[in-house]
XYZ file of C-alpha atoms in Angstrom:
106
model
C 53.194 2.681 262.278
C 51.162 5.813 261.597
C 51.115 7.463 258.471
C 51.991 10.901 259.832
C 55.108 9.271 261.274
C 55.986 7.288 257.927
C 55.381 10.826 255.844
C 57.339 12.671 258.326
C 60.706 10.312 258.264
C 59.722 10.124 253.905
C 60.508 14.112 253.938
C 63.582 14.140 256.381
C 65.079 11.646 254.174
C 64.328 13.884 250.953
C 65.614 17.061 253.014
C 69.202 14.965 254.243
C 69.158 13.832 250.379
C 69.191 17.520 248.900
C 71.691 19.104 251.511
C 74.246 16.117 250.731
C 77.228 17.148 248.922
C 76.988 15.891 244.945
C 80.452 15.538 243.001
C 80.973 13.815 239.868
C 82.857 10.163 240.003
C 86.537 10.802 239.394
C 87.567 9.180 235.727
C 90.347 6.510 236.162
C 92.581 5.414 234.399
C 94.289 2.224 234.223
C 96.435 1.329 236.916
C 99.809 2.839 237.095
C 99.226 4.593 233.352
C 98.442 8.298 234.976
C 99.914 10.372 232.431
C 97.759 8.790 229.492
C 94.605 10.437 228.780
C 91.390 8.457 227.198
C 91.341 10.925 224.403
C 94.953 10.367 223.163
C 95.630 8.320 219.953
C 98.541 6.712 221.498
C 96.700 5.239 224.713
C 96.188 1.656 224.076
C 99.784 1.530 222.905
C 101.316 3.620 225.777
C 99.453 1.287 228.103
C 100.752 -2.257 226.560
C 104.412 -0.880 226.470
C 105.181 1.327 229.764
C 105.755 0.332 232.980
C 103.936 1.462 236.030
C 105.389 5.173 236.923
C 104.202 4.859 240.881
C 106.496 2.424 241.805
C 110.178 2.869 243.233
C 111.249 0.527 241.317
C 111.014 -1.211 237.939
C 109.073 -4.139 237.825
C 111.438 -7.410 237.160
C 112.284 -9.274 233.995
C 113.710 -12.133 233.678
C 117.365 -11.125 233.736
C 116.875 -9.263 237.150
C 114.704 -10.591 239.602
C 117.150 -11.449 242.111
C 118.089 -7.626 242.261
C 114.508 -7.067 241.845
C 114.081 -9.115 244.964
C 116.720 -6.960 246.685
C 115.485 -3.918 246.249
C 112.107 -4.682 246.936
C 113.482 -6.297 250.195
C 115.530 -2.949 251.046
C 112.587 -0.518 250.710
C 110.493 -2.822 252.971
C 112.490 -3.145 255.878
C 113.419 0.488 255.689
C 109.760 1.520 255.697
C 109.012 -1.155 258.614
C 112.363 -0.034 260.357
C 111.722 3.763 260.368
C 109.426 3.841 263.504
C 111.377 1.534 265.763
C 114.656 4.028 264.480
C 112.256 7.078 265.569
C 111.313 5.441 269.269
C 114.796 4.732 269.507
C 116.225 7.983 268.665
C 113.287 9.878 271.035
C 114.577 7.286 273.980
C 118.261 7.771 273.156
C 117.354 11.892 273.432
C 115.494 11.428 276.474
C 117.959 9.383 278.298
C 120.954 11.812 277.503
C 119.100 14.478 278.412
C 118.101 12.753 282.240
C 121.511 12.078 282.747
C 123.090 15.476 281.835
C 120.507 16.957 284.245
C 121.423 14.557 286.747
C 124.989 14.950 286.708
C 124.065 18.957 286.651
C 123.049 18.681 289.996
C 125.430 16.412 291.112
């Protein structure tokens, strides 16, 4: 390898390097504790004794895990079950549509 051709791919690196796009690293915080900033006095306590606030749902205890179960179960098969009711409800519309058109010129 020639030296011009290892300066030359040196400097296009350095070029591609300063025209990236440079953004600080987002701060995060522990998972599912959003609303607590590191700054506040109350953080490490907040964190040990609130639940997640992203979830649907609370997270079980040991009095309710079979309706923890349940509902966990419900929102799953409706967010499976949503496309298959949208392909049905676009081939239902389709079909209905065909067959008033055919009987229109019938």
């Amino acid at each position: 390898m020639s030296l011009s051709l290892l300066t030359r791919s040196s400097a296009r690196q350095l070029v591609t390097r300063a025209r990236s796009l440079h953004t600080t690293t987002p701060i995060r915080d522990a998972h599912g504790h959003y609303h607590v900033g590191f700054g506040s006095v109350f953080a490490v306590y907040a964190i040990l004794t609130t639940f997640p606030q992203h979830l649907p749902f609370d997270l079980p205890t040991a009095q309710n895990k079979g309706v923890f179960g349940l509902k966990v179960t419900a929102y799953l098969l409706t967010g499976f079950s949503i496309p298959f009711a949208a392909v049905w409800w676009q081939l239902y519309v389709l079909r209905t549509f065909v067959s008033s058109l055919l009987i229109s010129w019938l």
